[in-house]
C-alpha atoms as an extended CHARMM CRD file, in Angstrom:
* protein
*
       128  EXT
         1         1  MET       CA              2.8480000000        7.0360000000       19.4260000000  PROA      1               0.0000000000
         2         2  SER       CA              4.7350000000        4.3130000000       21.0010000000  PROA      2               0.0000000000
         3         3  LEU       CA              7.8320000000        2.8870000000       19.5370000000  PROA      3               0.0000000000
         4         4  ARG       CA              6.0810000000       -0.8990000000       19.8900000000  PROA      4               0.0000000000
         5         5  ARG       CA              3.3400000000        0.8140000000       17.7950000000  PROA      5               0.0000000000
         6         6  HSD       CA              5.3840000000        2.1330000000       14.9580000000  PROA      6               0.0000000000
         7         7  LEU       CA              7.5720000000       -1.0010000000       14.4080000000  PROA      7               0.0000000000
         8         8  GLY       CA              4.5530000000       -2.9850000000       14.7400000000  PROA      8               0.0000000000
         9         9  GLY       CA              3.1090000000       -1.0240000000       11.6790000000  PROA      9               0.0000000000
        10        10  TYR       CA              6.0890000000       -0.4650000000       10.0900000000  PROA      10              0.0000000000
        11        11  ALA       CA              6.7620000000       -4.3450000000       10.0880000000  PROA      11              0.0000000000
        12        12  ALA       CA              3.1540000000       -5.3800000000        8.7940000000  PROA      12              0.0000000000
        13        13  VAL       CA              3.7690000000       -2.3370000000        5.7440000000  PROA      13              0.0000000000
        14        14  GLY       CA              7.0230000000       -3.5920000000        5.6920000000  PROA      14              0.0000000000
        15        15  ALA       CA              5.8560000000       -7.3810000000        4.8510000000  PROA      15              0.0000000000
        16        16  LEU       CA              3.7700000000       -6.8050000000        2.3700000000  PROA      16              0.0000000000
        17        17  GLN       CA              5.7490000000       -4.2040000000        0.7950000000  PROA      17              0.0000000000
        18        18  TRP       CA              8.5210000000       -6.6240000000        0.8430000000  PROA      18              0.0000000000
        19        19  GLY       CA              6.6210000000       -9.1520000000       -0.7610000000  PROA      19              0.0000000000
        20        20  ILE       CA              5.4040000000       -7.1020000000       -3.6930000000  PROA      20              0.0000000000
        21        21  GLU       CA              9.2900000000       -5.8010000000       -4.1470000000  PROA      21              0.0000000000
        22        22  TYR       CA             10.7000000000       -9.8530000000       -3.8110000000  PROA      22              0.0000000000
        23        23  ALA       CA              7.9430000000      -11.0420000000       -6.1330000000  PROA      23              0.0000000000
        24        24  VAL       CA              8.7980000000       -8.4330000000       -8.7650000000  PROA      24              0.0000000000
        25        25  MET       CA             12.5500000000       -9.0010000000       -8.4130000000  PROA      25              0.0000000000
        26        26  LEU       CA             12.3660000000      -12.6500000000       -8.9050000000  PROA      26              0.0000000000
        27        27  VAL       CA             10.0360000000      -12.9140000000      -11.7550000000  PROA      27              0.0000000000
        28        28  LEU       CA             11.8110000000       -9.9980000000      -13.8790000000  PROA      28              0.0000000000
        29        29  SER       CA             15.6860000000      -11.5520000000      -12.6560000000  PROA      29              0.0000000000
        30        30  GLN       CA             14.6390000000      -14.8300000000      -13.8660000000  PROA      30              0.0000000000
        31        31  TRP       CA             12.6680000000      -14.0440000000      -17.2320000000  PROA      31              0.0000000000
        32        32  VAL       CA             13.4280000000      -11.1590000000      -18.5120000000  PROA      32              0.0000000000
        33        33  MET       CA             16.1280000000       -8.3880000000      -17.3430000000  PROA      33              0.0000000000
        34        34  PRO       CA             19.3830000000       -8.3050000000      -15.2320000000  PROA      34              0.0000000000
        35        35  VAL       CA             19.2830000000       -8.6030000000      -11.3880000000  PROA      35              0.0000000000
        36        36  ALA       CA             20.1050000000       -4.8840000000      -10.8770000000  PROA      36              0.0000000000
        37        37  PRO       CA             17.6460000000       -3.2110000000      -12.9000000000  PROA      37              0.0000000000
        38        38  ALA       CA             14.9240000000       -5.8970000000      -11.7770000000  PROA      38              0.0000000000
        39        39  ASN       CA             15.7470000000       -5.1480000000       -8.2140000000  PROA      39              0.0000000000
        40        40  VAL       CA             14.9330000000       -1.5640000000       -8.8670000000  PROA      40              0.0000000000
        41        41  ILE       CA             12.0490000000       -2.0320000000      -10.4500000000  PROA      41              0.0000000000
        42        42  GLY       CA             10.6420000000       -4.1890000000       -7.5960000000  PROA      42              0.0000000000
        43        43  ARG       CA             11.7340000000       -1.4320000000       -5.1750000000  PROA      43              0.0000000000
        44        44  ILE       CA              9.7150000000        1.0480000000       -7.0740000000  PROA      44              0.0000000000
        45        45  CYS       CA              6.3760000000       -1.1390000000       -6.7300000000  PROA      45              0.0000000000
        46        46  GLY       CA              7.0050000000       -1.7740000000       -3.0610000000  PROA      46              0.0000000000
        47        47  ALA       CA              7.7330000000        1.6500000000       -2.2840000000  PROA      47              0.0000000000
        48        48  ALA       CA              4.6070000000        2.7700000000       -3.6980000000  PROA      48              0.0000000000
        49        49  VAL       CA              2.8340000000        0.8740000000       -0.9090000000  PROA      49              0.0000000000
        50        50  GLY       CA              4.7970000000        1.5010000000        1.5580000000  PROA      50              0.0000000000
        51        51  PHE       CA              4.7400000000        5.2830000000        1.3240000000  PROA      51              0.0000000000
        52        52  TRP       CA              1.1200000000        5.4830000000        1.0650000000  PROA      52              0.0000000000
        53        53  LEU       CA              0.6010000000        2.7940000000        4.3030000000  PROA      53              0.0000000000
        54        54  ASN       CA              3.4060000000        4.1730000000        6.5320000000  PROA      54              0.0000000000
        55        55  GLY       CA              2.0820000000        7.6630000000        5.8550000000  PROA      55              0.0000000000
        56        56  THR       CA             -1.6130000000        7.4090000000        6.1820000000  PROA      56              0.0000000000
        57        57  TRP       CA             -1.2560000000        4.2570000000        8.8650000000  PROA      57              0.0000000000
        58        58  THR       CA              1.9620000000        3.4460000000       10.4020000000  PROA      58              0.0000000000
        59        59  PHE       CA              3.0700000000        7.0780000000       11.5120000000  PROA      59              0.0000000000
        60        60  ALA       CA             -0.0480000000        8.9750000000       11.5550000000  PROA      60              0.0000000000
        61        61  GLY       CA             -0.5380000000       11.5410000000       14.2550000000  PROA      61              0.0000000000
        62        62  GLU       CA             -0.7250000000       14.6910000000       15.0390000000  PROA      62              0.0000000000
        63        63  GLU       CA              3.0230000000       15.6320000000       15.0580000000  PROA      63              0.0000000000
        64        64  ARG       CA              3.2580000000       13.0690000000       11.6770000000  PROA      64              0.0000000000
        65        65  ARG       CA              2.4950000000       14.4940000000        8.3580000000  PROA      65              0.0000000000
        66        66  MET       CA              2.2990000000       13.0650000000        4.7710000000  PROA      66              0.0000000000
        67        67  GLY       CA              2.4770000000       15.8150000000        1.9080000000  PROA      67              0.0000000000
        68        68  ARG       CA              4.7660000000       17.0310000000       -0.4810000000  PROA      68              0.0000000000
        69        69  HSD       CA              7.8680000000       17.3590000000        2.2170000000  PROA      69              0.0000000000
        70        70  ALA       CA              7.3330000000       13.7900000000        3.5830000000  PROA      70              0.0000000000
        71        71  LEU       CA              7.5750000000       12.4850000000       -0.4600000000  PROA      71              0.0000000000
        72        72  GLN       CA             10.4500000000       14.5270000000       -1.0530000000  PROA      72              0.0000000000
        73        73  ARG       CA             12.2570000000       12.9100000000        2.0380000000  PROA      73              0.0000000000
        74        74  PHE       CA             10.9720000000        9.4720000000        1.0800000000  PROA      74              0.0000000000
        75        75  VAL       CA             12.2570000000        9.4560000000       -2.2260000000  PROA      75              0.0000000000
        76        76  LEU       CA             15.3380000000       10.8710000000       -1.4440000000  PROA      76              0.0000000000
        77        77  VAL       CA             15.7820000000        8.1270000000        1.4090000000  PROA      77              0.0000000000
        78        78  TRP       CA             14.4770000000        5.6820000000       -0.9900000000  PROA      78              0.0000000000
        79        79  LEU       CA             17.1700000000        6.7520000000       -3.7320000000  PROA      79              0.0000000000
        80        80  VAL       CA             19.7070000000        6.4730000000       -1.2190000000  PROA      80              0.0000000000
        81        81  LEU       CA             18.7360000000        2.9460000000        0.4140000000  PROA      81              0.0000000000
        82        82  THR       CA             17.6150000000        1.5580000000       -3.3240000000  PROA      82              0.0000000000
        83        83  ILE       CA             21.5820000000        2.5940000000       -4.4120000000  PROA      83              0.0000000000
        84        84  VAL       CA             22.6420000000        0.6300000000       -1.3410000000  PROA      84              0.0000000000
        85        85  ASN       CA             20.6910000000       -2.5040000000       -1.8350000000  PROA      85              0.0000000000
        86        86  THR       CA             20.8950000000       -2.8160000000       -5.7890000000  PROA      86              0.0000000000
        87        87  ALA       CA             24.7060000000       -2.6860000000       -5.1680000000  PROA      87              0.0000000000
        88        88  ALA       CA             24.7590000000       -5.1180000000       -2.5820000000  PROA      88              0.0000000000
        89        89  VAL       CA             22.5340000000       -7.6130000000       -4.6570000000  PROA      89              0.0000000000
        90        90  ASN       CA             24.1420000000       -6.9530000000       -7.8980000000  PROA      90              0.0000000000
        91        91  LEU       CA             27.9400000000       -7.3930000000       -6.2380000000  PROA      91              0.0000000000
        92        92  ILE       CA             26.0710000000      -11.0140000000       -4.8070000000  PROA      92              0.0000000000
        93        93  ASP       CA             25.5530000000      -11.9040000000       -8.4510000000  PROA      93              0.0000000000
        94        94  HSD       CA             28.6040000000      -10.8620000000       -9.8290000000  PROA      94              0.0000000000
        95        95  ASN       CA             30.6300000000      -12.6720000000       -7.1130000000  PROA      95              0.0000000000
        96        96  ALA       CA             28.2510000000      -15.6360000000       -6.3960000000  PROA      96              0.0000000000
        97        97  GLY       CA             25.7680000000      -15.9660000000       -9.0010000000  PROA      97              0.0000000000
        98        98  LEU       CA             21.8670000000      -15.2200000000       -9.3460000000  PROA      98              0.0000000000
        99        99  ARG       CA             20.5840000000      -18.2230000000       -7.6690000000  PROA      99              0.0000000000
       100       100  ALA       CA             22.7340000000      -16.4170000000       -4.3010000000  PROA      100             0.0000000000
       101       101  ALA       CA             21.5690000000      -12.9700000000       -5.2640000000  PROA      101             0.0000000000
       102       102  GLN       CA             17.9760000000      -13.8430000000       -5.2560000000  PROA      102             0.0000000000
       103       103  ALA       CA             18.5320000000      -16.0900000000       -1.7990000000  PROA      103             0.0000000000
       104       104  LEU       CA             20.6980000000      -13.2710000000       -0.1910000000  PROA      104             0.0000000000
       105       105  LYS       CA             18.1040000000      -10.2150000000       -1.3960000000  PROA      105             0.0000000000
       106       106  PRO       CA             16.2360000000      -10.9960000000        2.1400000000  PROA      106             0.0000000000
       107       107  ALA       CA             19.0740000000      -10.2920000000        4.1680000000  PROA      107             0.0000000000
       108       108  VAL       CA             19.9320000000       -7.0840000000        2.2230000000  PROA      108             0.0000000000
       109       109  ASP       CA             16.5190000000       -6.0840000000        2.5410000000  PROA      109             0.0000000000
       110       110  VAL       CA             16.6860000000       -6.5750000000        6.1660000000  PROA      110             0.0000000000
       111       111  LEU       CA             19.6220000000       -4.2270000000        6.5720000000  PROA      111             0.0000000000
       112       112  CYS       CA             17.6610000000       -1.7820000000        4.4160000000  PROA      112             0.0000000000
       113       113  ALA       CA             14.3510000000       -2.0710000000        6.4190000000  PROA      113             0.0000000000
       114       114  GLY       CA             15.9780000000       -1.1370000000        9.6920000000  PROA      114             0.0000000000
       115       115  LEU       CA             17.8110000000        2.1660000000        8.3260000000  PROA      115             0.0000000000
       116       116  GLY       CA             14.4930000000        3.0350000000        6.4380000000  PROA      116             0.0000000000
       117       117  PHE       CA             12.3160000000        2.6290000000       10.0720000000  PROA      117             0.0000000000
       118       118  LEU       CA             14.8210000000        4.8420000000       11.7930000000  PROA      118             0.0000000000
       119       119  LEU       CA             14.8210000000        7.5280000000        9.0940000000  PROA      119             0.0000000000
       120       120  SER       CA             11.0750000000        7.1950000000        8.5980000000  PROA      120             0.0000000000
       121       121  ARG       CA              9.6020000000        7.6510000000       12.2730000000  PROA      121             0.0000000000
       122       122  HSD       CA             12.2060000000       10.5650000000       13.0230000000  PROA      122             0.0000000000
       123       123  TRP       CA             12.4680000000       12.2550000000        9.5910000000  PROA      123             0.0000000000
       124       124  ILE       CA             10.3580000000       11.3750000000        6.7970000000  PROA      124             0.0000000000
       125       125  TYR       CA              7.1710000000       11.5250000000        8.4320000000  PROA      125             0.0000000000
       126       126  SER       CA              7.9140000000       14.3110000000       10.9330000000  PROA      126             0.0000000000
       127       127  ALA       CA              6.2050000000       17.5450000000       10.8980000000  PROA      127             0.0000000000
       128       128  ARG       CA              9.6990000000       19.2920000000       11.6320000000  PROA      128             0.0000000000
C-alpha cells in the first residue's frame, strides 16, 4: 500500500480518535479530576477505536496483521506515547495552568500522532 493511502487513512482515523480523546479529557478535567488522569482516560477511549480501525482499514493488507502480536505492540507503543503525552500536558498544567494545558494538548497530540504513525506503519501492524 502507498504512503499516501496510509497517511490518509491514519489521518481520518486519527481525527475521530483524537476527537473522542480530547472530548473525554476536557469533560473530565473540567469537572471531575486532575488533568493527568483525565488525559489517560481520554487516551484509552481513543485508543480502543484507533487500534481497531487502523488495523482493519488503514493498514490492512497481505503483509499486515491485526492479531495478538499487533495488539501487544500497540499496547507497548500506546503506553510509551501516553506517558510522554501525559507528562507534557501535566507539565504545561503545572507551569501555565489548566487552560493552557487544554489549549496546547492538540499540539502535543500531533507530535505523538506522528510517532504513532511511523511505528504503526513499520512495526505494529507489520507481519514481521
